[in-house]
XYZ file of C-alpha atoms in Angstrom:
528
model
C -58.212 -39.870 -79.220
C -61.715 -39.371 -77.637
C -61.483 -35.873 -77.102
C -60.607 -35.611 -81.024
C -63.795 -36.750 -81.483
C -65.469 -34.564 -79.485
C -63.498 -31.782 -81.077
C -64.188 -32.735 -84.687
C -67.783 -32.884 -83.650
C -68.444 -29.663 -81.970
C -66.651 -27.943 -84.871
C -68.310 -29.316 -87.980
C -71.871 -28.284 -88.513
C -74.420 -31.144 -88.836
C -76.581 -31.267 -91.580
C -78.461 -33.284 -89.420
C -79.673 -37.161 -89.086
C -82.248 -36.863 -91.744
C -84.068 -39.921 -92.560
C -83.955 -41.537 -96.457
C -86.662 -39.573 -97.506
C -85.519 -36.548 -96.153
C -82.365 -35.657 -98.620
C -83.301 -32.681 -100.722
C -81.493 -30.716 -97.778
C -79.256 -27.840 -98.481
C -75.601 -28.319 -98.063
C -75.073 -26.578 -94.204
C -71.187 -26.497 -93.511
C -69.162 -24.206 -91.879
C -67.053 -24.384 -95.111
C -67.439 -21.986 -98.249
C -65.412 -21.396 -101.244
C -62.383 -19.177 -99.398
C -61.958 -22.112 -96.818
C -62.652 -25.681 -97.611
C -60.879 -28.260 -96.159
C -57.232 -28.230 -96.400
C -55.240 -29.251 -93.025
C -55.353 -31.942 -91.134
C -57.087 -30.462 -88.643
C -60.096 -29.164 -91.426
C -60.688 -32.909 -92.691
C -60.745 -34.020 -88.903
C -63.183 -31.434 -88.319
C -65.498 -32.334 -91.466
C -65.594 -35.821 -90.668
C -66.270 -35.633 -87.426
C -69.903 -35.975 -87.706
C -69.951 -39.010 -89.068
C -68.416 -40.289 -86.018
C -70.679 -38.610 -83.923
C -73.255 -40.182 -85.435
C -72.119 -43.502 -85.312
C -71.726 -43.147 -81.546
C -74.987 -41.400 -80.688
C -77.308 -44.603 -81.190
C -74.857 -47.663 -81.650
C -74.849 -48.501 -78.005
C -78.890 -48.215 -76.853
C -81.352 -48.618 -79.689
C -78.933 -50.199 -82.080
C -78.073 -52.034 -79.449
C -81.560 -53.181 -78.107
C -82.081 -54.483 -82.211
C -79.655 -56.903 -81.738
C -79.835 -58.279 -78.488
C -83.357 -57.527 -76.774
C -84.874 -59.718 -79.785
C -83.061 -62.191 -78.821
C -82.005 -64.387 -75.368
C -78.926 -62.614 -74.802
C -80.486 -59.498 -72.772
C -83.882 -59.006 -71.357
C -85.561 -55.668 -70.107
C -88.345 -56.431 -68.114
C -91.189 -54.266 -66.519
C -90.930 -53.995 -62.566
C -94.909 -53.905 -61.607
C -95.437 -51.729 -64.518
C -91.865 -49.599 -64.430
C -89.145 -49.759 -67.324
C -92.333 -50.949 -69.551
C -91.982 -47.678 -71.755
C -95.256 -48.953 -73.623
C -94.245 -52.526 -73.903
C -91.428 -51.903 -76.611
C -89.353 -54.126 -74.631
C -91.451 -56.812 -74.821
C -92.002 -56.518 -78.017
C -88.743 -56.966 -79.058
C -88.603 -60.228 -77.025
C -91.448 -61.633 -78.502
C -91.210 -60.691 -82.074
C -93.679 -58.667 -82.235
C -92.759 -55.264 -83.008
C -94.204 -53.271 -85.685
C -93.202 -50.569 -88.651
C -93.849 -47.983 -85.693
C -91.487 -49.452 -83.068
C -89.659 -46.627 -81.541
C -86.229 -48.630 -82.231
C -86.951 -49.348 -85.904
C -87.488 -45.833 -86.511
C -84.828 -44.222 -84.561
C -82.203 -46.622 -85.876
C -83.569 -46.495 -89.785
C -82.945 -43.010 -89.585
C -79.882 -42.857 -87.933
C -78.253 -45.204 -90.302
C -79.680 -43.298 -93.391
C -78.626 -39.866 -91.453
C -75.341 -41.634 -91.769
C -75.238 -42.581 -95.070
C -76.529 -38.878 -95.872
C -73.868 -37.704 -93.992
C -71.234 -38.944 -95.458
C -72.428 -38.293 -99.174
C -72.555 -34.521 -98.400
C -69.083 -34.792 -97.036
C -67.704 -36.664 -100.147
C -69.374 -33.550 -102.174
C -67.482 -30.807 -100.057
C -64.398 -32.961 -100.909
C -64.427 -33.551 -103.839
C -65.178 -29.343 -103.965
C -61.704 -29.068 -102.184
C -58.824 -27.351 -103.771
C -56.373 -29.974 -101.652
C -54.524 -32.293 -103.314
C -55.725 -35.256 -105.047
C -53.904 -37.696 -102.832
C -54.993 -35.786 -99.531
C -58.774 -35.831 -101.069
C -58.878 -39.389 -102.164
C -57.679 -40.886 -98.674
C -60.378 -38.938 -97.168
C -63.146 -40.122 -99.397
C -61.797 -43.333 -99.015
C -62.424 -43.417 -94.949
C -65.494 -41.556 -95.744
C -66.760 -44.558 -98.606
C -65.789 -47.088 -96.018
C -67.568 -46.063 -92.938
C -70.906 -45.347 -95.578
C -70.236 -48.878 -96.427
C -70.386 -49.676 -92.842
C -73.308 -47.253 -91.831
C -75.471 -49.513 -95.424
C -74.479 -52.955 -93.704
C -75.808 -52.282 -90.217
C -79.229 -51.323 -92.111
C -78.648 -54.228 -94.449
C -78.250 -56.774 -91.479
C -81.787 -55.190 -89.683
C -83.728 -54.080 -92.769
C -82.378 -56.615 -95.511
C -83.716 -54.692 -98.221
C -83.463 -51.068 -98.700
C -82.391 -48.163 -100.486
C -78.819 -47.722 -102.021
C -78.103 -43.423 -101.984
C -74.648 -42.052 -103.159
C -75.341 -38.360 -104.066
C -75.820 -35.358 -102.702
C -78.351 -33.532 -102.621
C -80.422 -36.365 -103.946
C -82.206 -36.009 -107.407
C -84.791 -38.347 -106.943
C -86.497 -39.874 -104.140
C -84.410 -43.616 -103.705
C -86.173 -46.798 -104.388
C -85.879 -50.303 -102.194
C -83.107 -52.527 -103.701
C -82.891 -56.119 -102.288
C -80.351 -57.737 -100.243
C -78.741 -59.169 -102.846
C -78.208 -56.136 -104.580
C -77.260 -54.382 -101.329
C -74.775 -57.121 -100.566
C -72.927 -56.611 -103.969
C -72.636 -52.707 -103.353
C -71.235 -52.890 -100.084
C -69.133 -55.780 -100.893
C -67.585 -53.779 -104.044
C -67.206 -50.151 -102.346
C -65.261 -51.825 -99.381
C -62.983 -53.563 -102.082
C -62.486 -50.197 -104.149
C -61.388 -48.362 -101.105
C -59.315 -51.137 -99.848
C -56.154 -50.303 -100.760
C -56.211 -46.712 -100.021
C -56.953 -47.256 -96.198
C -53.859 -47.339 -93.485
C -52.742 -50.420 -92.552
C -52.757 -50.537 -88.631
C -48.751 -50.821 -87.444
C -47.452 -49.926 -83.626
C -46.447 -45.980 -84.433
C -50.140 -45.596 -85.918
C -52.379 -47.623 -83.809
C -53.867 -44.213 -82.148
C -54.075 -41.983 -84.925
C -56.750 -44.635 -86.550
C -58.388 -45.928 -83.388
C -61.891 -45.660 -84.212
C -61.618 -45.137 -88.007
C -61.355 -47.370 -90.852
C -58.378 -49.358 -91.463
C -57.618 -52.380 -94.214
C -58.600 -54.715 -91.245
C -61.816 -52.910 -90.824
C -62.180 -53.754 -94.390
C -61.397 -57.211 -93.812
C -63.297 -57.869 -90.975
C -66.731 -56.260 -92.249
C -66.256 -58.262 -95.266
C -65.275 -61.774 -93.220
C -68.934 -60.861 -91.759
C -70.479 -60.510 -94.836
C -69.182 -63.632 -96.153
C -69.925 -65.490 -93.361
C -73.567 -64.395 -93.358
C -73.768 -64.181 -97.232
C -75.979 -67.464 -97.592
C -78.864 -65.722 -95.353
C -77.924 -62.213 -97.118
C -77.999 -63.095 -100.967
C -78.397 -67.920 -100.901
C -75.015 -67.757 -101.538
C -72.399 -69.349 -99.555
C -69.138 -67.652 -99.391
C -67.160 -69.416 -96.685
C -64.052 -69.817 -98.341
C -64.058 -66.077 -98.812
C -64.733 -65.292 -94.965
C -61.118 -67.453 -94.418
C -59.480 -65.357 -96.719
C -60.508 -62.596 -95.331
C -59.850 -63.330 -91.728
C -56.346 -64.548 -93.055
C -55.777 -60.907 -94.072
C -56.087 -59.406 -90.884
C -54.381 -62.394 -89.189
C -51.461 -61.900 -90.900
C -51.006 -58.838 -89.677
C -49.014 -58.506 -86.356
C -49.875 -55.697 -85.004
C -52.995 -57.577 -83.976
C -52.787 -60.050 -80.890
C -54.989 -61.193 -78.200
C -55.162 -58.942 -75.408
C -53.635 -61.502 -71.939
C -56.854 -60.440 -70.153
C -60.111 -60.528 -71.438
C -61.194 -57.879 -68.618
C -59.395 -55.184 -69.743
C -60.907 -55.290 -73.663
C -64.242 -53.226 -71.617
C -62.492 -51.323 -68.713
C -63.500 -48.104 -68.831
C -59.979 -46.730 -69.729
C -59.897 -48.972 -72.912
C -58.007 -47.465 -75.996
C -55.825 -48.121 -78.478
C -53.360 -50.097 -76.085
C -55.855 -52.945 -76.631
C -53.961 -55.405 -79.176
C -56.868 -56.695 -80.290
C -59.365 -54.091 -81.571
C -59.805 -53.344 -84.703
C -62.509 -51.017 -84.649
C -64.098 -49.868 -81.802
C -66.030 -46.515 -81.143
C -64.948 -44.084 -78.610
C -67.610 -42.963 -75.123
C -66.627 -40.885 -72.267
C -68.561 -38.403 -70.929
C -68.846 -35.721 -73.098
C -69.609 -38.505 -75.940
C -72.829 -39.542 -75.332
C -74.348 -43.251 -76.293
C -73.105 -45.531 -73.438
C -75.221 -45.878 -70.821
C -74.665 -49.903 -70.022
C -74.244 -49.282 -66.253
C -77.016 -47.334 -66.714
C -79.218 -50.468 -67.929
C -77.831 -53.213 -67.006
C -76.227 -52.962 -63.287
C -77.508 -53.488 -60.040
C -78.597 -50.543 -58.509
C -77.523 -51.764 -54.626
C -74.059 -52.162 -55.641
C -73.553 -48.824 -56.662
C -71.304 -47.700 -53.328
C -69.626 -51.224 -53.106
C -68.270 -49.998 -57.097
C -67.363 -46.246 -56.264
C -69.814 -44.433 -57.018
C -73.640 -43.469 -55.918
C -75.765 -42.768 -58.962
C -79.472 -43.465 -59.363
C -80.027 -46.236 -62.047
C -82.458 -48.464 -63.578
C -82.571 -52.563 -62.188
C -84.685 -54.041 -65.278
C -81.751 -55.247 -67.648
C -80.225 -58.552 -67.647
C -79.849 -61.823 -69.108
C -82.505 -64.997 -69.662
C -80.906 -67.856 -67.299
C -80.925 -69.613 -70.497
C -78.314 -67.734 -71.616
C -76.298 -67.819 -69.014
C -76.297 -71.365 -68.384
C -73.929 -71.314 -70.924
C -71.357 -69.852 -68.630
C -70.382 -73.332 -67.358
C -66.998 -74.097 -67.832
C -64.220 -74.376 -65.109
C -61.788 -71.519 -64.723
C -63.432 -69.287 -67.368
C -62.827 -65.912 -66.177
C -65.632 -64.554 -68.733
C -68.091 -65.965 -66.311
C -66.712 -62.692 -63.928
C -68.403 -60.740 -66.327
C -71.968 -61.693 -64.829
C -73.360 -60.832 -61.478
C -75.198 -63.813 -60.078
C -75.721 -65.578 -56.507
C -73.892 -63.632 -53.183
C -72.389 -59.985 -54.022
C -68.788 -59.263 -52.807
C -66.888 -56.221 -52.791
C -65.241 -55.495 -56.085
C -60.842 -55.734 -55.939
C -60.595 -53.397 -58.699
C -59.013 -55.364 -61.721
C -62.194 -57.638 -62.528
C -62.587 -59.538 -59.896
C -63.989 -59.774 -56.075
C -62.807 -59.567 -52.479
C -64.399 -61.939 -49.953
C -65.988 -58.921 -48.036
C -69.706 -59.039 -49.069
C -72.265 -56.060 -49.975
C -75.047 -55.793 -47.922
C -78.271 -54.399 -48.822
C -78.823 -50.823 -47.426
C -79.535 -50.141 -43.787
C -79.411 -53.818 -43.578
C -77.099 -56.950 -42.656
C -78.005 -58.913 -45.746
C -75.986 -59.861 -48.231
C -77.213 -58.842 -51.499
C -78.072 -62.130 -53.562
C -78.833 -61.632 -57.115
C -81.226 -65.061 -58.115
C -80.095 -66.474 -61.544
C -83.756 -66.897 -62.693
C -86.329 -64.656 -63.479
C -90.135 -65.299 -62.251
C -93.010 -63.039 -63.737
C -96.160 -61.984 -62.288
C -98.783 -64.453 -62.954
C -101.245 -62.954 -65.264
C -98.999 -59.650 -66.416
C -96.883 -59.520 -69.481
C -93.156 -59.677 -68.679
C -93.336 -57.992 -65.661
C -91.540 -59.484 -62.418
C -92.926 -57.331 -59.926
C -91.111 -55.008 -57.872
C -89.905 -55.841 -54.409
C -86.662 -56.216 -53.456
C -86.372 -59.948 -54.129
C -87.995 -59.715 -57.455
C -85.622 -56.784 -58.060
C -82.904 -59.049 -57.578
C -83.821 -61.128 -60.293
C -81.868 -61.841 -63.203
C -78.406 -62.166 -63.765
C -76.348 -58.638 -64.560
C -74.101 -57.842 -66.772
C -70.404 -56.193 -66.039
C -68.771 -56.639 -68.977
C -69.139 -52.979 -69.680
C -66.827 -52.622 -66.295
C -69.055 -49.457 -64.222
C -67.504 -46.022 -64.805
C -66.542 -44.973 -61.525
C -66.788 -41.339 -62.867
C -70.396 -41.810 -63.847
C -72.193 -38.855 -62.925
C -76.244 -39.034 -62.179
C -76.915 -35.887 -65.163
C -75.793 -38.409 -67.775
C -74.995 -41.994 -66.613
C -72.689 -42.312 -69.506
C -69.800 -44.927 -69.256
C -66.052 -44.572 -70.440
C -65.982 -47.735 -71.909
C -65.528 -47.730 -76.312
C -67.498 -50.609 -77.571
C -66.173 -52.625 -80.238
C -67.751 -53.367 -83.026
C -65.331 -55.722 -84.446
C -62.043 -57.587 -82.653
C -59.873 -59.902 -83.611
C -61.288 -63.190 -81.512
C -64.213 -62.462 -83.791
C -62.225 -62.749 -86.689
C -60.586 -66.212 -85.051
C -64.289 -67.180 -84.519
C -65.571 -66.456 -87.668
C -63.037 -68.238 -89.356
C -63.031 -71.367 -87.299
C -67.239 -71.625 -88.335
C -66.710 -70.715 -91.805
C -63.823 -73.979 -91.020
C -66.790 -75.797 -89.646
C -69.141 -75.146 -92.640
C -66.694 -76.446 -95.400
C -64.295 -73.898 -95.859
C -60.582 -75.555 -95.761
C -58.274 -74.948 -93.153
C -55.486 -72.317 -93.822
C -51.835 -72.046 -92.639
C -50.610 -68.352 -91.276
C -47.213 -67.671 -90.045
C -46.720 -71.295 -90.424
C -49.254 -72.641 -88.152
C -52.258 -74.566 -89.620
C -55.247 -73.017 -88.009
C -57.918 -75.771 -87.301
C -61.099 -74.728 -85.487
C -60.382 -76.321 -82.715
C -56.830 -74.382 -82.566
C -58.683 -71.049 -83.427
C -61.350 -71.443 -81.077
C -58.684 -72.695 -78.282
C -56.792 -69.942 -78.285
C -59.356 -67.402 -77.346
C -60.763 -70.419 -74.631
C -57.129 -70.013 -73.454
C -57.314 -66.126 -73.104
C -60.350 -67.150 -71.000
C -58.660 -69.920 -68.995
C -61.346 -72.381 -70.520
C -60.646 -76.255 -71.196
C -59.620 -76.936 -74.432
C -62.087 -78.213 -76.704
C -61.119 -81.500 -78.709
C -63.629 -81.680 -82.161
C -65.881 -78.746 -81.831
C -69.013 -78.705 -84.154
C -71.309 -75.780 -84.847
C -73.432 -75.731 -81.912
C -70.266 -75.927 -79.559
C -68.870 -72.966 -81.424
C -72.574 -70.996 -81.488
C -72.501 -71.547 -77.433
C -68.298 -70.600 -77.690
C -69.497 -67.342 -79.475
C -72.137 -66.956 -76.804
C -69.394 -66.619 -74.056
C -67.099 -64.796 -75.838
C -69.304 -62.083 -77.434
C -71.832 -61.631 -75.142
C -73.547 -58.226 -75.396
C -71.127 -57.163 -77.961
C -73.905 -56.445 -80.686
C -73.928 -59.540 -82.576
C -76.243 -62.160 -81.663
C -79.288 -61.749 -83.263
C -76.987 -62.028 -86.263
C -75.655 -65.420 -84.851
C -78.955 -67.221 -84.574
C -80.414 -66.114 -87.765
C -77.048 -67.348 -89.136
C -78.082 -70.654 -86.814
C -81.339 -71.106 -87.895
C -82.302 -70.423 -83.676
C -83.615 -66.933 -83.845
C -87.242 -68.188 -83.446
C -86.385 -70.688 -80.589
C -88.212 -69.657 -77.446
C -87.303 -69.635 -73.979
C -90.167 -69.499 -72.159
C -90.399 -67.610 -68.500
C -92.103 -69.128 -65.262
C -95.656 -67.624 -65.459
C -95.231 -66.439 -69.051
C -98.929 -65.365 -71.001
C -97.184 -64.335 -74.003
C -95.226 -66.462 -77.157
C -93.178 -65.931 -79.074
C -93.905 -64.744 -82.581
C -91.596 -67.758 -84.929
C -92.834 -65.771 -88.206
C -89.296 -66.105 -90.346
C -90.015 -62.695 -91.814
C -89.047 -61.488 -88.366
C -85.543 -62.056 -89.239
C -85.961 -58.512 -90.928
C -87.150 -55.433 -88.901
C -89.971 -53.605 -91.171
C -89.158 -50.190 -93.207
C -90.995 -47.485 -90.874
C -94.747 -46.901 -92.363
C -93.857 -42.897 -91.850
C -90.694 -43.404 -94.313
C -93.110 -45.459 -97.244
C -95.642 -42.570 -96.500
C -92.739 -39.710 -97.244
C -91.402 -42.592 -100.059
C -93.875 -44.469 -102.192
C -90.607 -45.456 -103.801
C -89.934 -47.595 -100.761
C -91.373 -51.400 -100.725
C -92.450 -53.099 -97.079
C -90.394 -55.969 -95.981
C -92.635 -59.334 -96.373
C -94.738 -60.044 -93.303
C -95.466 -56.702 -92.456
């Protein structure tokens, strides 16, 4: 299924990721009058760049968005290196601006997106194939625009709503409200032409939009609806998750590891959409960021990386609880050869040329007097607790440093989470295949997966800490605390001389100043 990607990609011609502002472009396709799309193989080709797309920036600065603002993940400087012009830090201390490299980048890539697939709904609708063969494409094409506007609805909150192509008129700033209510209705009006995932289908539709794609996105919407429009829509989110968990084709994987091996697929049970990386599909570099740069040979493989990414120890003091094999998915205290399958030998990994066993510390110490910078000798190197839930790639080459591993974007334990809060917020609880599903049995099951304690009368914080674990660096937990009411808690660092900015308006990243400029249509976010 990856290398259809990659083959749909190099084919079709991209118009390009052109910002909002930048949509009076002329339609570039290889297609013309005498050959639009008519096969299977032309519509695979067409859309293809919308996938590409999707890929290129999901898994770095998208990425960074949601998790560097928050105590999940941490890129520090190393006596000045990895400081890039302290965009890190200002992510981690709220106090980017409307030139952040991230906040442009990712404004126009989801706008690029959106542009995207408008021009491809024009060359379809263009198409002399049949009506049936044309409306199921524009119907996978309307979804994933849907899902392209509610990543920039979740960072921007309020922005600009564009469904033609070429654009007439330069598009104005519609609130969050409004953009909840388009996204919400364009998923529903495409709902029921989508495939429903089943066994003999599950690859043909890995990483495109399905009716449990639908469902999901909108369980996420209605979860988060009273921070996106004051509106609480919890009994929604249950119905929604209901939807997808009624469908059987969906089931917990038995091992949490292999969700983020490197050869994950479609023979994962539980994803319901994920989007594809190898090598030649370029986006994930987690190994790249976030391993330890000593253990490269003790993991197969010898490739130059960075050693500033990691977690707060805050966060990972959440990883507490007996027998939870998610805990395997941090490196912290003595390093031991790897078995293979997710977990260690008892031979240990020795610094180079040396007889010491690597130790990474669980804490991270700054440099008195120097903004989030921890120095950079060995022992302050091994700082900070790294991540290996993105299992290293052992065919990661030093050119690239791209992983294997797809990254989902939404899974079914997410859907059992979500509906166990919405539970927990007043929602009541629902019966599916005969079996009443409490939170505590909803959140139990995936602690089982995990070979966690039970947990007898969870409440919200238990469950916010629960999602913690499960979901770490999965893309979604700046979204959790604003949800919370925690994004502006702090977690201050040994030796810290910078706070954090608690301005609510941070909750929203700013529209770029160079997109107003191009726009006057386009209103600032408050704050900025």
């Amino acid at each position: 299924m990856k290398k259809i990607f990659i083959l749909c990609a190099s084919i079709a011609v991209l118009a390009g990721a052109y910002s909002c502002t930048k949509l009076d472009v002329p339609v570039e396709s290889q297609y013309v009058k005498s050959n639009f799309p008519v096969t299977d193989a032309d519509y695979n080709a067409l859309l293809g760049t919308i996938y590409s797309n999707l890929s290129s920036n999901y898994a770095v600065p998208y990425w960074r968005m949601q998790e560097l603002s928050t105590d999940e993940a941490i890129l520090p400087a190393r006596d000045g290196n990895f400081d890039d012009g302290g965009q890190y830090r200002q992510l981690h201390y709220h106090t980017w601006t409307f030139d952040h490299p991230n906040v442009i980048t990712i404004w126009q890539w989801g706008f690029g997106g959106v542009n995207t697939c408008n021009r491809i709904i024009s060359l379809v609708n263009a198409s002399p194939s049949s009506e049936a063969k044309k409306a199921a494409t524009i119907a996978e094409v309307r979804a994933m625009r849907a899902l392209y506007n509610y990543f920039m609805m979740d960072l921007y909150g309020n922005i600009p709503l564009i469904t033609e192509f070429p654009v007439a008129t330069q598009p104005a700033t519609q609130t969050r409200a409004k953009a909840f209510e388009y996204i919400e209705s364009e998923l529903q009006s495409v709902l029921q032409q989508l495939p429903a995932k089943t066994d003999a289908n599950a690859t043909l539709y890995y990483g495109r939009p399905t009716k449990a794609m639908v469902f999901a996105l909108l369980e996420k919407m209605y979860l988060n609806a009273q921070v996106y429009t004051g509106t609480a829509k919890y009994t929604q989110a249950v119905a929604m998750a209901d939807s997808v968990l009624k469908n059987s084709n969906y089931s917990l994987d038995a091992k949490f590891r292999d969700i983020f091996l490197p050869n994950n697929g479609p023979q994962i049970k539980e994803t319901i959409f994920a989007i594809p990386y190898d090598q030649q599909i370029p986006g994930n570099q987690f190994t790249r960021f976030g391993f330890f740069y000593y253990l490269v040979n003790a993991y197969g493989f010898n490739v130059g990386l960075s050693i500033a990414m990691s977690t707060t120890p805050e966060f990972y003091n959440r990883f507490n609880l007996p027998g939870d094999v998610r805990t395997k998915t941090w490196l912290a205290g003595p390093q031991f050869v790897p078995d293979g399958s997710g977990g260690f030998t008892t031979q240990p990994v020795y610094y180079p040329g040396t007889t010491t066993q690597i130790y990474i510390e669980p804490k991270l110490t700054l440099v008195p007097g120097k903004p989030m910078d921890l120095g950079n000798t060995i022992a302050s190197q091994s700082e900070g607790v790294r991540s290996l839930k993105y299992y290293p790639d052992p065919s990661i080459i030093q050119a690239t440093r791209l992983n294997g591993n797809d990254v989902p974007v939404f899974r079914l334990a997410d859907v059992m989470m979500m509906k166990a809060e919405a539970i927990l917020r007043g929602a009541a609880a629902t019966t599916v295949n005969g079996e009443l599903q409490t939170a505590d049995v909803l959140v139990n099951k995936i602690r089982t997966r995990a070979g966690a304690p039970a947990v007898a009368g969870i409440d919200l914080q238990g469950l916010l800490d629960e999602r913690a674990r499960e979901f770490s660096w999965e893309g979604w937990r700046r979204n959790d605390l604003i949800r919370f009411g925690q994004f502006e808690t702090e977690y201050p660092l040994p030796n810290d001389v910078l706070n954090m900015n608690k301005d609510v308006n941070r909750r929203l990243y700013p529209i770029p100043a160079q997109e107003i400029k191009l726009n006057p249509n386009l209103v600032q976010n408050p704050g900025y």
